C-alpha cells in the first residue's frame, strides 16, 4: 500500500482516487475546488470521444469506460448513469467512426432518425446525470477512506512530504502545475438546460452548419449545446450564443420548442494536442500525469484511472 496524492477533483481525479483506493492505496485528493466547482459538473456527460485525440490507447480507455458505465447503469440507478439510444449525425464524406469499434449494436441511422442532408449512426450509449453521479462517486470515496483537502498548488513540489507518489489530474491547470506544458489549451463550451418535455433520445451534431449542436436528455432536464471555442477563457454565458444554440437545437428536435430554461452554464474543456498519461521524473517522489482529455473526461475516466493504477502499482 502506498500513500498517494491526487491533484484534481474533477471526474478524472475522482475516478483515479477510486481506483487507487480500490487497489488498497491510501489516497488524499488535493484541489482548490471540489467536484461541484469542476468543469465536470457542466458537461453533458454522454459517452463520446469529443475534442480529444483518438489514438488506439485512448479508444481502448474509452471502451473500458463504456463498459464500466454500462455496468453502473444496470446495477444501480442511484449512480445517475442511464443507457439511452440516439444518433450521431455525420454531414461530410469520410467521417471518423473509429469510436464505433467500442460500441456494440451500432447501426446506420434510418431516414426517420435523420434531418435533411445528414447521415448518421444510431446506438445506445451511457448518459451520466452529473449531479447524482459525482455525488455518488464522492460518497463512495468517503466510504473507502479517501481524504480531501483544499489546496492551492503551483507545482507537485508544493505537496506535503510523506506521499509515495503524486498524480497530476487537474485538467486545464495541469500544464501550469508541471512547469508550463504549452500543448494544453481550453475549449470553451456553453450550454443551456431546458425542462425535459419527455425526451429520452439524444442527438449529436458536431458538423451542424450553424455550429456544434447536441441535445442530451437526462432525467428532468435536457442539455442543449453548444460551442467549441478553442483558446477562449471567458466563462460568462453569452445571451446571443444561447439564442443560437436554442435555434439549432429546436430545429433538430422540435419538441423542445417552448420548454422553459432551467439553468445555463459555461465550462472550459481541458484540451491538449494529445492526452498525456505517463510517469515523469524530476521531483522528490514519482509523479504521474493524466490530463488533456478535452470534452471526453467522462468518456475516458475509468479507462484512464485503470491505467494510472497500473503505473502506480509498477512503481
Coordinates of C-alpha atoms in Angstrom, one line a residue:
X1 CA 0.0 0.0 0.0
X2 CA 1.3 3.5 -0.9
X3 CA 0.4 7.0 0.2
X4 CA -0.8 8.7 -3.0
X5 CA -1.8 12.3 -3.5
X6 CA -4.2 13.0 -6.4
X7 CA -4.2 16.6 -7.6
X8 CA -7.6 17.4 -9.1
X9 CA -11.3 16.8 -8.1
X10 CA -13.0 16.6 -11.5
X11 CA -14.3 13.3 -12.8
X12 CA -10.8 12.2 -13.9
X13 CA -9.2 12.9 -10.5
X14 CA -12.1 11.4 -8.5
X15 CA -12.1 8.2 -10.6
X16 CA -8.4 7.8 -10.3
X17 CA -8.8 8.2 -6.5
X18 CA -11.5 5.5 -6.5
X19 CA -9.3 3.0 -8.5
X20 CA -6.2 3.6 -6.3
X21 CA -8.3 3.2 -3.1
X22 CA -9.8 0.1 -4.5
X23 CA -6.3 -1.3 -5.0
X24 CA -5.5 -0.7 -1.4
X25 CA -3.6 2.6 -1.6
X26 CA -4.0 5.4 1.0
X27 CA -5.3 8.3 -1.1
X28 CA -5.6 12.0 -0.5
X29 CA -7.3 14.3 -3.1
X30 CA -5.9 17.8 -3.2
X31 CA -7.8 20.5 -5.1
X32 CA -8.8 24.2 -5.0
X33 CA -12.4 23.4 -5.6
X34 CA -14.5 20.3 -5.0
X35 CA -16.4 18.4 -7.8
X36 CA -19.2 21.0 -7.7
X37 CA -16.8 23.6 -9.0
X38 CA -15.1 21.5 -11.6
X39 CA -15.9 21.7 -15.3
X40 CA -17.1 18.1 -15.0
X41 CA -20.3 19.4 -13.3
X42 CA -21.1 21.4 -16.5
X43 CA -20.6 18.5 -19.0
X44 CA -23.5 17.0 -21.0
X45 CA -21.6 13.8 -20.0
X46 CA -22.7 11.5 -22.7
X47 CA -20.1 8.8 -23.6
X48 CA -18.5 10.1 -26.7
X49 CA -14.8 10.9 -27.5
X50 CA -15.4 14.6 -28.3
X51 CA -12.5 17.1 -28.7
X52 CA -9.8 14.5 -27.8
X53 CA -7.3 12.6 -29.9
X54 CA -8.4 9.2 -30.9
X55 CA -5.2 7.3 -30.7
X56 CA -5.6 3.5 -30.2
X57 CA -4.8 3.7 -26.4
X58 CA -7.4 6.5 -26.0
X59 CA -10.0 4.4 -27.7
X60 CA -9.2 1.4 -25.5
X61 CA -9.6 3.6 -22.5
X62 CA -13.0 4.8 -23.9
X63 CA -14.1 1.2 -24.4
X64 CA -13.3 0.2 -20.9
X65 CA -15.1 3.3 -19.5
X66 CA -18.2 2.5 -21.6
X67 CA -18.2 -1.0 -20.1
X68 CA -17.9 0.3 -16.5
X69 CA -20.6 3.0 -17.0
X70 CA -22.9 0.5 -18.6
X71 CA -22.4 -1.8 -15.6
X72 CA -23.2 1.0 -13.2
X73 CA -26.3 1.9 -15.1
X74 CA -27.5 -1.7 -14.9
X75 CA -26.6 -2.2 -11.3
X76 CA -27.8 0.9 -9.5
X77 CA -29.9 3.9 -10.8
X78 CA -28.7 6.0 -7.9
X79 CA -25.3 6.3 -9.7
X80 CA -27.0 8.7 -12.2
X81 CA -25.9 6.7 -15.2
X82 CA -28.6 6.0 -17.8
X83 CA -28.4 3.9 -21.0
X84 CA -30.1 5.9 -23.8
X85 CA -30.4 5.5 -27.6
X86 CA -29.7 8.3 -30.0
X87 CA -27.9 9.3 -33.2
X88 CA -24.5 10.7 -34.0
X89 CA -25.0 12.8 -37.2
X90 CA -22.4 13.0 -40.0
X91 CA -22.5 15.6 -42.7
X92 CA -19.4 15.1 -44.8
X93 CA -17.6 12.3 -46.6
X94 CA -15.2 10.0 -44.7
X95 CA -16.3 10.8 -41.1
X96 CA -14.2 9.5 -38.2
X97 CA -16.2 6.5 -37.0
X98 CA -13.3 4.8 -35.1
X99 CA -15.3 5.2 -31.9
X100 CA -17.9 2.7 -33.1
X101 CA -15.5 -0.1 -32.5
X102 CA -16.1 0.4 -28.8
X103 CA -20.0 0.4 -29.2
X104 CA -21.7 -2.9 -29.8
X105 CA -25.0 -2.8 -31.6
X106 CA -24.4 0.4 -33.5
X107 CA -26.2 0.7 -36.9
X108 CA -26.8 3.1 -39.7
X109 CA -29.5 5.6 -38.8
X110 CA -32.8 5.3 -40.6
X111 CA -34.3 8.1 -42.7
X112 CA -36.8 8.8 -39.8
X113 CA -33.9 9.4 -37.4
X114 CA -32.1 11.9 -39.7
X115 CA -32.6 15.6 -40.6
X116 CA -32.3 16.5 -44.3
X117 CA -28.7 16.4 -45.6
X118 CA -27.2 14.2 -42.9
X119 CA -26.3 10.6 -42.4
X120 CA -25.6 9.1 -39.1
X121 CA -25.0 6.2 -36.7
X122 CA -27.7 5.1 -34.1
X123 CA -26.6 3.4 -30.9
X124 CA -27.1 3.1 -27.2
X125 CA -24.7 5.0 -25.0
X126 CA -24.3 5.8 -21.3
X127 CA -25.5 9.2 -20.3
X128 CA -24.3 10.5 -17.0
X129 CA -26.5 12.8 -14.9
X130 CA -23.6 14.7 -13.5
X131 CA -25.0 15.8 -10.1
X132 CA -26.1 12.4 -8.8
X133 CA -23.1 10.7 -10.4
X134 CA -20.4 13.0 -8.9
X135 CA -22.2 12.8 -5.6
X136 CA -22.3 9.0 -5.7
X137 CA -18.6 8.9 -6.6
X138 CA -17.6 11.3 -3.8
X139 CA -19.7 9.2 -1.3
X140 CA -18.0 6.0 -2.5
X141 CA -14.6 7.7 -1.9
X142 CA -15.6 8.7 1.6
X143 CA -16.6 5.1 2.3
X144 CA -13.2 4.0 1.1
X145 CA -11.4 6.3 3.4
X146 CA -10.1 8.8 0.8
X147 CA -9.3 12.1 2.3
X148 CA -10.0 15.5 0.7
X149 CA -8.0 18.6 1.3
X150 CA -8.4 22.1 -0.2
X151 CA -5.1 23.2 -1.6
X152 CA -3.9 25.9 -4.0
X153 CA -0.8 24.3 -5.5
X154 CA 1.6 25.7 -8.1
X155 CA 3.7 22.6 -8.5
X156 CA 3.8 18.9 -7.4
X157 CA 6.7 20.1 -5.2
X158 CA 4.2 22.0 -3.1
X159 CA 2.6 18.8 -1.9
X160 CA 3.4 18.0 1.7
X161 CA 6.1 15.4 2.4
X162 CA 5.0 11.9 3.3
X163 CA 3.5 10.7 0.0
X164 CA 5.0 7.9 -2.1
X165 CA 3.7 9.3 -5.4
X166 CA 1.7 12.2 -6.8
X167 CA -0.9 12.0 -9.6
X168 CA -1.5 15.3 -11.5
X169 CA -5.1 15.1 -12.9
X170 CA -6.0 18.8 -12.6
X171 CA -7.5 19.3 -16.0
X172 CA -6.7 22.7 -17.5
X173 CA -4.4 23.6 -14.6
X174 CA -2.2 20.5 -15.1
X175 CA 0.1 22.1 -17.7
X176 CA 0.9 25.0 -15.4
X177 CA 1.5 22.7 -12.5
X178 CA 4.1 20.9 -14.4
X179 CA 6.1 24.0 -15.4
X180 CA 4.2 25.2 -18.4
X181 CA 3.0 22.5 -20.8
X182 CA 2.3 24.7 -23.8
X183 CA 0.3 21.9 -25.5
X184 CA -2.6 22.5 -23.1
X185 CA -5.5 24.8 -24.1
X186 CA -9.1 25.5 -23.3
X187 CA -12.1 24.8 -25.5
X188 CA -15.0 26.9 -24.2
X189 CA -18.3 25.2 -24.1
X190 CA -21.6 27.0 -23.4
X191 CA -24.8 25.1 -22.7
X192 CA -28.4 25.8 -21.7
X193 CA -30.6 23.3 -19.8
X194 CA -34.3 23.1 -20.6
X195 CA -37.0 21.3 -18.7
X196 CA -37.4 17.9 -20.2
X197 CA -40.7 17.5 -22.1
X198 CA -40.4 13.8 -22.1
X199 CA -37.4 13.1 -24.3
X200 CA -35.1 10.2 -23.9
X201 CA -33.3 10.1 -27.3
X202 CA -30.1 12.1 -27.6
X203 CA -28.6 13.7 -30.8
X204 CA -25.0 14.8 -31.5
X205 CA -24.3 17.0 -34.5
X206 CA -20.7 18.1 -34.5
X207 CA -20.8 19.2 -38.1
X208 CA -24.0 21.3 -37.9
X209 CA -23.7 24.2 -40.4
X210 CA -24.6 26.6 -37.6
X211 CA -22.1 25.3 -35.2
X212 CA -21.6 22.4 -32.8
X213 CA -25.0 21.1 -31.7
X214 CA -26.1 18.5 -29.2
X215 CA -29.3 17.6 -27.4
X216 CA -28.8 15.3 -24.4
X217 CA -31.9 14.4 -22.3
X218 CA -31.2 13.5 -18.7
X219 CA -33.8 12.9 -16.1
X220 CA -35.6 16.2 -15.6
X221 CA -33.7 18.4 -18.0
X222 CA -32.2 18.4 -21.5
X223 CA -28.7 19.7 -22.0
X224 CA -28.6 21.8 -25.2
X225 CA -25.2 22.9 -26.7
X226 CA -23.0 24.1 -27.7
X227 CA -19.8 25.8 -28.6
X228 CA -16.3 24.7 -29.3
X229 CA -14.3 27.9 -28.9
X230 CA -10.6 26.9 -28.9
X231 CA -8.4 29.1 -26.8
X232 CA -11.3 31.1 -25.3
X233 CA -11.1 31.6 -21.5
X234 CA -14.4 33.6 -21.0
X235 CA -16.7 31.7 -18.6
X236 CA -19.6 34.1 -18.9
X237 CA -22.7 32.9 -20.6
X238 CA -23.5 34.9 -23.7
X239 CA -27.2 35.6 -24.5
X240 CA -26.7 35.7 -28.2
X241 CA -24.8 32.4 -28.2
X242 CA -27.6 30.8 -26.1
X243 CA -30.2 32.0 -28.5
X244 CA -28.3 30.5 -31.4
X245 CA -27.9 27.2 -29.5
X246 CA -31.6 27.0 -28.9
X247 CA -32.4 27.8 -32.6
X248 CA -30.2 24.9 -33.7
X249 CA -31.5 22.5 -31.0
X250 CA -35.1 23.2 -31.7
X251 CA -34.6 22.9 -35.4
X252 CA -33.3 19.3 -34.8
X253 CA -35.7 18.5 -32.0
X254 CA -39.0 20.5 -32.4
X255 CA -40.4 19.0 -29.2
X256 CA -38.1 21.4 -27.3
X257 CA -40.0 24.5 -28.5
X258 CA -41.4 26.3 -25.6
X259 CA -39.6 24.3 -22.9
X260 CA -38.5 26.6 -20.1
X261 CA -34.9 27.3 -19.4
X262 CA -33.8 25.6 -16.1
X263 CA -30.2 26.8 -16.0
X264 CA -27.3 27.7 -18.1
X265 CA -23.5 27.3 -17.8
X266 CA -20.1 27.7 -19.4
X267 CA -17.2 25.3 -19.0
X268 CA -13.6 25.2 -20.3
X269 CA -12.8 21.7 -21.7
X270 CA -9.2 20.8 -20.7
X271 CA -7.8 20.0 -24.1
X272 CA -4.3 19.1 -25.3
X273 CA -2.7 18.1 -28.6
X274 CA -2.6 14.6 -27.2
X275 CA -3.7 13.0 -23.9
X276 CA -0.8 12.9 -21.5
X277 CA -0.6 9.8 -19.4
X278 CA 2.9 8.9 -18.2
X279 CA 5.2 8.9 -15.2
X280 CA 7.8 11.7 -15.1
X281 CA 10.9 12.3 -13.0
X282 CA 12.5 15.4 -11.6
X283 CA 10.5 15.5 -8.3
X284 CA 11.2 14.2 -4.8
X285 CA 8.7 11.4 -5.4
X286 CA 7.4 9.8 -8.6
X287 CA 4.8 12.0 -10.5
X288 CA 2.2 10.5 -12.9
X289 CA 0.4 12.8 -15.4
X290 CA -3.1 12.2 -16.5
X291 CA -4.7 15.1 -18.4
X292 CA -5.6 16.6 -21.7
X293 CA -9.0 14.8 -22.2
X294 CA -10.8 17.7 -23.8
X295 CA -14.5 17.0 -24.0
X296 CA -14.1 13.4 -23.1
X297 CA -13.5 13.3 -19.4
X298 CA -16.5 11.1 -18.5
X299 CA -15.9 9.1 -21.7
X300 CA -12.3 8.2 -20.6
X301 CA -12.5 8.3 -16.9
X302 CA -12.5 4.7 -15.8
X303 CA -10.0 3.6 -18.5
X304 CA -7.6 6.4 -17.5
X305 CA -8.0 5.5 -13.8
X306 CA -7.2 1.9 -14.6
X307 CA -4.0 3.0 -16.5
X308 CA -2.9 5.2 -13.6
X309 CA -3.5 2.4 -11.2
X310 CA -1.2 0.2 -13.3
X311 CA 1.5 2.9 -13.3
X312 CA 1.3 3.4 -9.6
X313 CA 1.4 -0.3 -8.9
X314 CA 4.5 -0.6 -11.0
X315 CA 6.5 2.0 -9.0

